Coordinates of C-alpha atoms and ligand atoms in Angstrom, one line a residue:
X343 CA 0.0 0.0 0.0
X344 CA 1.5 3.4 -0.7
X345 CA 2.0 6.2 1.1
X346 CA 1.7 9.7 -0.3
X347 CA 5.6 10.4 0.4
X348 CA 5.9 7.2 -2.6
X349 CA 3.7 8.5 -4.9
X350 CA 5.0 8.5 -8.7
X351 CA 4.6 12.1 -9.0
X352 CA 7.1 12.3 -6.3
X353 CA 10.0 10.3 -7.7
X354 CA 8.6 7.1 -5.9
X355 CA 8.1 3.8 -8.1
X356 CA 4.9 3.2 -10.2
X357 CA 2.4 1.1 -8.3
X358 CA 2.4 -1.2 -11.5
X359 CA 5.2 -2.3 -13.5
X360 CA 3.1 -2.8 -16.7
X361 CA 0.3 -0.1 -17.6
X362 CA -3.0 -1.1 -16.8
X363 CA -5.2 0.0 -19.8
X364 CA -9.2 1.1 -20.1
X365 CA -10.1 -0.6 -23.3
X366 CA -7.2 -4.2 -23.5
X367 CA -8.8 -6.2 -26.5
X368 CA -10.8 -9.6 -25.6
X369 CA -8.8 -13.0 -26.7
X370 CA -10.5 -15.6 -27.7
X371 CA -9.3 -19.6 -26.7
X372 CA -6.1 -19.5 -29.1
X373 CA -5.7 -22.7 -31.0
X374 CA -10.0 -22.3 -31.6
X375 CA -9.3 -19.0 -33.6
X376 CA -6.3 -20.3 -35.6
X377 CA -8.1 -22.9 -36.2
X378 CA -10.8 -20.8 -38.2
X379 CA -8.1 -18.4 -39.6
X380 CA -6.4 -21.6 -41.3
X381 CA -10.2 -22.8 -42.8
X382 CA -10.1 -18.9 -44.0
X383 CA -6.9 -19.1 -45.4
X384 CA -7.4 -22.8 -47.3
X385 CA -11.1 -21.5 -48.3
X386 CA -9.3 -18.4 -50.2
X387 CA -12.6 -16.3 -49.6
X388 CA -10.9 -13.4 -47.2
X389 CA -14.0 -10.8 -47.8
X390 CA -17.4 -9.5 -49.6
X391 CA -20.2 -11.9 -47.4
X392 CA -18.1 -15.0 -46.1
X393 CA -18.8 -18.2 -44.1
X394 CA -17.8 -17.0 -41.4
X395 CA -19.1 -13.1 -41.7
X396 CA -22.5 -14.6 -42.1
X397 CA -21.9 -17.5 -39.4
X398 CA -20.9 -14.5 -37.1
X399 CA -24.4 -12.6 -38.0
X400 CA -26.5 -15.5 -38.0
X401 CA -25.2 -15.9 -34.1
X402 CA -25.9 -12.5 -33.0
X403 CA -29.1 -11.8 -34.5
X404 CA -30.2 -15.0 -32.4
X405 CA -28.4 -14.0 -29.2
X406 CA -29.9 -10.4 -29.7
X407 CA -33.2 -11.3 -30.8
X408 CA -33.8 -9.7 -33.8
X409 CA -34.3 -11.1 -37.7
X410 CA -31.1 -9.0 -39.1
X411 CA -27.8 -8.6 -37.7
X412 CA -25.6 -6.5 -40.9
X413 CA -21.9 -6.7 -40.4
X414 CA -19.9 -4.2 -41.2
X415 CA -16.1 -3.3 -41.3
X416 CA -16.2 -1.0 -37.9
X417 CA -19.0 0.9 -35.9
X418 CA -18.5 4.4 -37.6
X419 CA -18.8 3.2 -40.6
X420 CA -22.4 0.8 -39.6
X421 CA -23.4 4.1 -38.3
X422 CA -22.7 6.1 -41.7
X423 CA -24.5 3.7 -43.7
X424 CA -27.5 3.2 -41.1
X425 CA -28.2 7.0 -41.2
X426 CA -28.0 6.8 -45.0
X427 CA -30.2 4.0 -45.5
X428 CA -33.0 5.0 -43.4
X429 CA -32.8 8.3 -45.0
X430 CA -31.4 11.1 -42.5
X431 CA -31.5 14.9 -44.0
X432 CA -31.0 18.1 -42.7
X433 CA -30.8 18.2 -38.5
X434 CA -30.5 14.8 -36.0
X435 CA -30.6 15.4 -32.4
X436 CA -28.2 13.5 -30.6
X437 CA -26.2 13.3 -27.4
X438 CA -22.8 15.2 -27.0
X439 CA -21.6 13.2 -23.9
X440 CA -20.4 10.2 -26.7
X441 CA -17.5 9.1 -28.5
X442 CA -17.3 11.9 -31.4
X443 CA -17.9 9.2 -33.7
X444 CA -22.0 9.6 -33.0
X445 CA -21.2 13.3 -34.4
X446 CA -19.2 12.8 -37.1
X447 CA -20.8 9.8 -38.8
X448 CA -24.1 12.9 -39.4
X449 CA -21.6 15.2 -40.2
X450 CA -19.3 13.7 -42.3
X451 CA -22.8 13.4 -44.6
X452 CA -23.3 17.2 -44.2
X453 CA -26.4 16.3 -41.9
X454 CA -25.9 18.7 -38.4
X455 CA -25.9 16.8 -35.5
X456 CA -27.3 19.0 -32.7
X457 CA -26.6 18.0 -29.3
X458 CA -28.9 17.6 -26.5
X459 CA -27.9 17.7 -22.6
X460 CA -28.5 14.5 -21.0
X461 CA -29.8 13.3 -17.7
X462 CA -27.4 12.9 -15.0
X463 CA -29.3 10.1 -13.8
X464 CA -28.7 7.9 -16.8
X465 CA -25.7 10.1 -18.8
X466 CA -28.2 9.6 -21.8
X467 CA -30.8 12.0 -24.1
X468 CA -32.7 13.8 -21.8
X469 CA -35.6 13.7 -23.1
X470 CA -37.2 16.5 -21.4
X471 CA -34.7 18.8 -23.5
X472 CA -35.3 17.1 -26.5
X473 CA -38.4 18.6 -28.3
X474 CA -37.2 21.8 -27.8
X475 CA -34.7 21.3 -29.9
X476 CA -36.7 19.8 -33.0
X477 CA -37.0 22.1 -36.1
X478 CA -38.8 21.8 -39.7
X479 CA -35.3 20.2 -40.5
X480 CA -34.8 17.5 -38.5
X481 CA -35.3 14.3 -39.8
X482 CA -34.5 12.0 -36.6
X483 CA -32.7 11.2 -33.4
X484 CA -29.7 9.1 -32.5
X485 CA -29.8 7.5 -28.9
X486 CA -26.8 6.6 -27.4
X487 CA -26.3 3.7 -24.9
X488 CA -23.6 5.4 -23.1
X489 CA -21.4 3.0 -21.3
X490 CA -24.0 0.1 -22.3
X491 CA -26.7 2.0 -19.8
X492 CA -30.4 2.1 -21.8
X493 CA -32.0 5.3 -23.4
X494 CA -34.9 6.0 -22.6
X495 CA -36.1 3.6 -25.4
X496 CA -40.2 4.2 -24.7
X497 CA -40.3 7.8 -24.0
X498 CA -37.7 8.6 -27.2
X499 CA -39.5 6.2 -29.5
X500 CA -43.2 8.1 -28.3
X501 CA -42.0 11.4 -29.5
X502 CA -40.3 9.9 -32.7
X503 CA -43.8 8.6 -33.4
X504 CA -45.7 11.6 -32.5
X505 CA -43.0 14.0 -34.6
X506 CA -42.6 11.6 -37.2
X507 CA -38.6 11.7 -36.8
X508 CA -36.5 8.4 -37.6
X509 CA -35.1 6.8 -34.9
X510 CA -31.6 5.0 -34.6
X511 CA -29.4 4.3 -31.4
X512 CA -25.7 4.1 -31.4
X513 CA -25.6 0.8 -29.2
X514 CA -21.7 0.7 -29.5
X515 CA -21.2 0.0 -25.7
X516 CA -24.7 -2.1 -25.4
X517 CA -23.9 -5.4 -26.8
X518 CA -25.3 -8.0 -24.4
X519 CA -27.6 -5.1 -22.1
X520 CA -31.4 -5.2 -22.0
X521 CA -33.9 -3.0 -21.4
X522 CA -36.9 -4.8 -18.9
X523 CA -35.7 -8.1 -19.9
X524 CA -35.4 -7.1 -23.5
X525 CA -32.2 -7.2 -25.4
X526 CA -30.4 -4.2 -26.6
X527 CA -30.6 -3.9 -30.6
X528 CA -34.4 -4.6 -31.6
X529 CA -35.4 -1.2 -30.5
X530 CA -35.5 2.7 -32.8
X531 CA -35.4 1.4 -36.8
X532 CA -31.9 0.1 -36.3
X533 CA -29.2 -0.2 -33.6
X534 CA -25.1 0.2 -34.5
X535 CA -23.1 -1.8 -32.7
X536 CA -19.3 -1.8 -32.6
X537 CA -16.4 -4.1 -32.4
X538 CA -13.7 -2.1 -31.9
X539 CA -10.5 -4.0 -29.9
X540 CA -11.0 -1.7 -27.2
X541 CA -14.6 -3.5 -26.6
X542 CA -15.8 -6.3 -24.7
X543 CA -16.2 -8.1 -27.5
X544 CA -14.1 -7.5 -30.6
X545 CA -13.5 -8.5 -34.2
X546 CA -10.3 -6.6 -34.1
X547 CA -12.4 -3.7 -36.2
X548 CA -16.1 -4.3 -36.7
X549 CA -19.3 -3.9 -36.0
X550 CA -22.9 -4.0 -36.9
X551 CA -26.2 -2.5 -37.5
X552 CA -29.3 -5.0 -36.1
X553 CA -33.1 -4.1 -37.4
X554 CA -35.8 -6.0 -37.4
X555 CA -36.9 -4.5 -41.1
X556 CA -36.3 -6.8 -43.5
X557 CA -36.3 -4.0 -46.3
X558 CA -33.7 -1.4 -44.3
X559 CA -31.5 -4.8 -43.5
X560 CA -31.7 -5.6 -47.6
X561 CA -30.8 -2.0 -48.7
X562 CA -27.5 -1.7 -46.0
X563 CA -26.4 -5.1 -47.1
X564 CA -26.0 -3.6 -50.4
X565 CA -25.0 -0.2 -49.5
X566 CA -21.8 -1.5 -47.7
X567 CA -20.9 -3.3 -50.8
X568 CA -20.7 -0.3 -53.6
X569 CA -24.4 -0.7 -53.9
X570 CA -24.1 -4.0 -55.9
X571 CA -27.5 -5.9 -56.6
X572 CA -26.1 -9.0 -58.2
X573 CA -22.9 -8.3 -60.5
X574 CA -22.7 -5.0 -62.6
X575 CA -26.3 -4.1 -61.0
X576 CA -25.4 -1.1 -58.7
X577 CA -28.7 0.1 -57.4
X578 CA -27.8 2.9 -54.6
X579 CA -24.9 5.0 -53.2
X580 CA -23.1 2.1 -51.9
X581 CA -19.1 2.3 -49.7
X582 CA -17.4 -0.1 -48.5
X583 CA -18.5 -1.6 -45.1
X584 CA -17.5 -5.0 -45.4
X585 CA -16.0 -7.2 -42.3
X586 CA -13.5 -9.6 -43.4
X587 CA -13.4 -13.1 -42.6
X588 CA -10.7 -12.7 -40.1
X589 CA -12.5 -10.5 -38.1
X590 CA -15.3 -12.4 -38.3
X591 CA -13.3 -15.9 -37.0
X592 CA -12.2 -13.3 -34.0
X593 CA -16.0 -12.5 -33.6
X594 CA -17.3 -16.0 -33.5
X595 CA -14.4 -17.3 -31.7
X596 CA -15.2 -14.7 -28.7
X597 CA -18.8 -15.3 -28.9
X598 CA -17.7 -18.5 -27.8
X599 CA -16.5 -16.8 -24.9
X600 CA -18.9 -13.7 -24.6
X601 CA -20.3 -15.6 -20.7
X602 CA -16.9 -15.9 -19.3
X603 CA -15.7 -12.6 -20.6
X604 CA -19.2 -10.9 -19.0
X605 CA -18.4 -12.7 -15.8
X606 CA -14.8 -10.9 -14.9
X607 CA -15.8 -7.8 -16.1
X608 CA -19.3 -8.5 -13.7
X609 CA -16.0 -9.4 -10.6
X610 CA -14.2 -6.4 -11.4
X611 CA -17.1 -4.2 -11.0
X612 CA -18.3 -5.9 -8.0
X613 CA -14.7 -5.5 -6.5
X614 CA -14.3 -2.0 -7.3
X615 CA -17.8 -0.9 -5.8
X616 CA -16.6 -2.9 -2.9
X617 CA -13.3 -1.7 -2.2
X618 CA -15.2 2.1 -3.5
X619 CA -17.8 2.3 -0.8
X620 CA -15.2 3.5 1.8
X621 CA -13.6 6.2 -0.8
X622 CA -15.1 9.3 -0.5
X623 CA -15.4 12.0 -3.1
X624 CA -16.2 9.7 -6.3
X625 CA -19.3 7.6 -6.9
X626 CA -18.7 4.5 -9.3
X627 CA -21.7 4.3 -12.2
X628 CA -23.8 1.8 -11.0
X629 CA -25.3 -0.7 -13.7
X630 CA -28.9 -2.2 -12.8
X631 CA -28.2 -5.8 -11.8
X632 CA -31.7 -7.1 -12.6
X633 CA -31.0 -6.5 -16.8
X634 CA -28.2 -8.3 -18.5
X635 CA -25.1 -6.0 -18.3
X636 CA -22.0 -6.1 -20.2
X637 CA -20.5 -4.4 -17.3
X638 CA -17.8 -3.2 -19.6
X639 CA -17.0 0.4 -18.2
X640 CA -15.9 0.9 -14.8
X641 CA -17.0 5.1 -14.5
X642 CA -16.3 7.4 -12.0
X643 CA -17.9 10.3 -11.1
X644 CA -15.8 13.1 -8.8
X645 CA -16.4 15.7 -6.6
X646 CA -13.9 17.9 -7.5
X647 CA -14.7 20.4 -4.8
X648 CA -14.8 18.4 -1.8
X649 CA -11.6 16.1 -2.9
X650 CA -9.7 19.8 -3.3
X651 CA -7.8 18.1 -5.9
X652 CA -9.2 18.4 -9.8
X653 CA -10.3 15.2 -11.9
X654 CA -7.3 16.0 -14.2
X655 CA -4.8 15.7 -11.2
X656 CA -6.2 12.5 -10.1
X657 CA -5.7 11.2 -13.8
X658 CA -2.4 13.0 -13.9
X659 CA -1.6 10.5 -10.6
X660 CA -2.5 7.4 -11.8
X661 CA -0.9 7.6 -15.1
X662 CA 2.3 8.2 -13.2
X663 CA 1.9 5.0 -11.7
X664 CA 0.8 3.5 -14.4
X665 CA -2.8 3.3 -14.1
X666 CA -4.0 4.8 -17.8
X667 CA -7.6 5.9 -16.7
X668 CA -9.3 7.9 -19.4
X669 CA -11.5 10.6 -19.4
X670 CA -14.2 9.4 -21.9
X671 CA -16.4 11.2 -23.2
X672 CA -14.8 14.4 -22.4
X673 CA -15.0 17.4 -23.4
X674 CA -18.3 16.6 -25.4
X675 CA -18.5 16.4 -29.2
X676 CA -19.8 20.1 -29.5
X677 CA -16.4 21.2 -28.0
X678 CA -14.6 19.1 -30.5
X679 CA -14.3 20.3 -34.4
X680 CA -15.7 20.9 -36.3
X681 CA -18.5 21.3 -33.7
X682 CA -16.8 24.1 -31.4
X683 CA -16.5 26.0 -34.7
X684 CA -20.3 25.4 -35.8
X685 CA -21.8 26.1 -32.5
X686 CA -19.3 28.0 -30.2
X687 CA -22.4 28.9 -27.6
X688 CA -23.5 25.0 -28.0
X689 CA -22.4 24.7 -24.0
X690 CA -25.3 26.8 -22.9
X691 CA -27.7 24.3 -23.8
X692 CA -25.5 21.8 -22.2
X693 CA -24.7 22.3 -18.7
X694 CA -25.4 18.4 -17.0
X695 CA -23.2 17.1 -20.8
X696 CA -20.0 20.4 -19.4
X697 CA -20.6 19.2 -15.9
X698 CA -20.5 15.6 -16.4
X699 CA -17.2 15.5 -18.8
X700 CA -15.4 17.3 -16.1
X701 CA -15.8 14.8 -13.7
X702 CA -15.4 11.4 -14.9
X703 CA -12.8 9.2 -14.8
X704 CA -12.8 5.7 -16.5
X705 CA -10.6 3.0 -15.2
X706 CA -8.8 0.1 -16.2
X707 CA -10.9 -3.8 -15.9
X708 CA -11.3 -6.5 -18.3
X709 CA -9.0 -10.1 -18.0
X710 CA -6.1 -8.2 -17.4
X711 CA -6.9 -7.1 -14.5
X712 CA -7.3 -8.7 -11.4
X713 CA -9.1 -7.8 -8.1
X714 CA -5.8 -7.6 -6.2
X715 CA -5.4 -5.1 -8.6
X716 CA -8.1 -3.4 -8.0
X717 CA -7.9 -3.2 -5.1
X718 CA -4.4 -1.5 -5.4
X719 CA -6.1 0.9 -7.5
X720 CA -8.5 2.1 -5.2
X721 CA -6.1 2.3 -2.6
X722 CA -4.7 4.6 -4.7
X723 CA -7.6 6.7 -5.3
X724 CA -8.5 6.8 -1.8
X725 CA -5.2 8.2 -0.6
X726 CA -5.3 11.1 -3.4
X727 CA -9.1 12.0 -2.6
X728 CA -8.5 12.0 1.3
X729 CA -5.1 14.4 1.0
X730 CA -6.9 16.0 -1.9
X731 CA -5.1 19.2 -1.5
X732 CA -1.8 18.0 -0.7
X733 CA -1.6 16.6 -4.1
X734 CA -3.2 19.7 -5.2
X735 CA -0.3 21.5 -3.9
X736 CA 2.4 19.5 -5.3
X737 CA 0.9 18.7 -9.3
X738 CA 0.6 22.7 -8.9
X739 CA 4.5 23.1 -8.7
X740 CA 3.8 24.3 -5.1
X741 CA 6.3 22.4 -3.2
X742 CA 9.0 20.4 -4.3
X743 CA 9.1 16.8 -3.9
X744 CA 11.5 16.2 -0.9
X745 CA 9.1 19.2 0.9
X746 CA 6.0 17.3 -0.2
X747 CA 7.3 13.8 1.4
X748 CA 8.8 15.9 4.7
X749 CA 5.5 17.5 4.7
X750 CA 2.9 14.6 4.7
X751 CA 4.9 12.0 6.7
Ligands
LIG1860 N1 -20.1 5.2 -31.0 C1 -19.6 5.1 -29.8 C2 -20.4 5.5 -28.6 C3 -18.3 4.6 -29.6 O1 -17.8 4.6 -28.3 C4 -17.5 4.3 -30.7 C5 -16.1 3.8 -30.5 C6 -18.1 4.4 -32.0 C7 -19.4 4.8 -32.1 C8 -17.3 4.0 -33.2 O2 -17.0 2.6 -33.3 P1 -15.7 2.2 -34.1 O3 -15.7 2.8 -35.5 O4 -14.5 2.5 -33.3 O5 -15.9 0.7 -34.2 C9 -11.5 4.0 -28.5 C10 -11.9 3.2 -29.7 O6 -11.0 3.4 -30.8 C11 -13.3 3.5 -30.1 O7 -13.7 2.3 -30.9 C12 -14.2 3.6 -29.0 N2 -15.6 3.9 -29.4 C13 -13.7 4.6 -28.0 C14 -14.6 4.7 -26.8 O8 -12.5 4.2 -27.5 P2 -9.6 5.8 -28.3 O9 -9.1 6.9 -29.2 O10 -9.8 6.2 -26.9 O11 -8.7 4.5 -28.4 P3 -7.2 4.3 -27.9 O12 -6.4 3.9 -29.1 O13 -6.7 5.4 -27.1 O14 -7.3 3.0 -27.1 C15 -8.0 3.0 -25.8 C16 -7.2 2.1 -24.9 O15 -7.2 0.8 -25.3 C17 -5.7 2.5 -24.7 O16 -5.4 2.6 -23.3 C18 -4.9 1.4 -25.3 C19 -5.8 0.2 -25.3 N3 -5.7 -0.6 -26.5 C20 -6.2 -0.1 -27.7 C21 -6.1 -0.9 -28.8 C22 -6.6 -0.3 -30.2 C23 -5.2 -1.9 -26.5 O17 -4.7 -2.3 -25.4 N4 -5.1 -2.6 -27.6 C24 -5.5 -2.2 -28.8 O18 -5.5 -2.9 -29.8 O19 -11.0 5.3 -28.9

């Protein structure tokens, strides 16, 4: 256990000798996915709809529930093609506490994202706030399941309905969450999935739209290859959004694997809300235990104030000893360009989406990292937050380090 005399920022060793990363990539069983790469590489059929690209889909439209899973070659890209294909103009609402990805996949289509606060409870659309912001020109919204926590799916899909606007939801942190029982990905006209490395569940790069309409599922199969209906037939604006067969093998290799994988993420957040309850200053996201969770994203929430030491201190700590917590999703898409540029007053609208990025801190969990670990980690955290200004003092270039040790021994 350290003390605050050791600390990395004072010349002391880092707690870990290897960096502990938010985000380390799911492996599947080894010899199981060479086994498939070999097949893959005897078959000599690498892309454009293979075995194992539609083995892969066939398996998660079952596991999710719903009659078309679309694969595609990463989440960004699934997104583009979703907003295309069910036929975004003009202006989609959206959050701006999100990976910037949500943003730019309207933008990058010269449609305007514009950004709605959330709601501190969930970190999702607020949907109070969001019928305010509807104009003649927008055309839909985007939901995001932020860290794999639901929308507000009913109350978002009522006023969809009521203003006829199209409804999608970025699900990239939502694979394996429901809603009441109800699996994340049959709700809105389509959900995006993504499977990035840095998720739960990868296919190196990848991911997905899921809809259960068999017509939108038809028209995105094409559109992520060039548009082709048959050969020489192009019959829309296609790209290309194909997954390979590699990354598919990964994906149905780790699907494999998807209830063990759950299962130490499920630990690791049990042992960090243990070993958090006696930390104060920081409240850890909790995730409703009666759905199915993915539990993939260990967030916490600071009190900057009370801990007299600032979120980006506390990050600056922990990277020292080696402890790379992030601070996703900040500072919000609309203070990111091309947004800041766009909307330089966007912040007014979103004080809980300002508020929220300043705080939170993501940290390190997945099968690298053990609860000894975290338990290390939290130790950590709980001797910054209790001699909050201390460490204030000394990341301010207040004291130098041999004063700092004399000083808090
Ligand atoms: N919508 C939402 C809500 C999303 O969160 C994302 C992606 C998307 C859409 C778009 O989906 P994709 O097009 O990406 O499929 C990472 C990921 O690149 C990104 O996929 C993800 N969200 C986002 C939340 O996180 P960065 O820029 O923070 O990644 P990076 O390279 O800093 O990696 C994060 C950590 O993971 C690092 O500590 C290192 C570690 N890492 C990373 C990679 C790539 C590894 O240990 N191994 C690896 O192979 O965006």
């Amino acid at each position: 256990m350290k003390r605050l005399a050791d600390l990395a920022i004072l010349g002391g060793p880092p707690l870990f000798a290897c960096p502990l990363h938010v985000g380390r990539p799911s492996v599947p069983e080894r010899e199981h996915f060479l086994r498939r790469v070999d097949g893959i590489l005897d078959r000599l059929w690498f892309t454009n709809d293979g075995p194992c690209v539609r083995e892969l889909e066939t398996r998660i439209a079952e596991l999710i529930g719903v009659r078309h899973c679309v694969a595609m070659c990463n989440g960004t890209v699934a997104l583009e093609i979703a907003i295309r294909a069910v036929g975004l103009t003009g202006e989609v609402i959206v959050p701006s506490l999100t990976f910037v990805a949500t943003a730019h996949a309207l933008q990058w289509q010269q449609i305007t994202p514009v950004f709605c606060d959330v709601d501190p409870r969930t970190y999702n659309l607020d949907p109070a706030r969001l019928e305010a912001l509807i104009t003649p020109r927008t055309s839909g919204i985007i939901g995001v399941h932020l860290w794999g926590r639901p929308c507000a799916v009913d109350v978002l899909a009522e006023i969809a309905a009521r203003r006829r606007l199209r409804l999608l939801y970025d699900a990239a942190h939502a694979f394996g969450c429901s809603v009441r029982g109800r699996m994340i990905g049959g709700f809105g006209e389509a959900e995006v999935l993504s499977f990035h490395a840095t998720k739960f569940f990868n296919t190196l790069e990848g991911g997905a739209v899921l809809t259960n309409d068999d017509e939108l599922a038809q028209k995105m199969r094409l559109m992520r290859n060039f548009g082709f209906d048959g050969y020489d037939n192009v019959i829309y604006i296609g790209t290309n959004g194909k997954m390979n067969e590699i990354s598919a093998a990964m994906g149905c290799a780790l699907l494999d694997s998807l209830d063990e994988i759950i299962a130490v993420n499920r630990r690791n957040y049990h042992a960090y809300r243990r070993a958090l309850a006696a930390t104060p200053h920081v409240t850890l996201m909790a995730y409703d235990e009666g759905e199915r969770c993915n539990y993939q994203y260990i967030v916490l929430e600071m009190d900057e104030a009370a801990a007299g030491v600032s979120r980006d201190e506390l990050v600056a700590v922990l990277w020292a000893e080696n402890v790379l917590a992030r601070r996703y999703f900040y500072p919000g898409c609309h203070r990111m360009e091309p947004y800041r540029s766009h909307f330089p007053h966007a912040g007014l609208l979103l004080p809980e989406t300002d508020r929220i990025g300043r705080c939170v801190v993501t940290l390190p969990t997945g099968s690298g990292v053990t609860p000894e670990d975290i338990a290390e980690i939290v130790a950590l955290i709980h001797l910054v937050l209790t001699h909050g200004e201390e460490v204030h003092t000394v990341l301010s270039g207040g004291l130098r380090p041999s004063q700092a040790s004399a000083g808090v021994r």
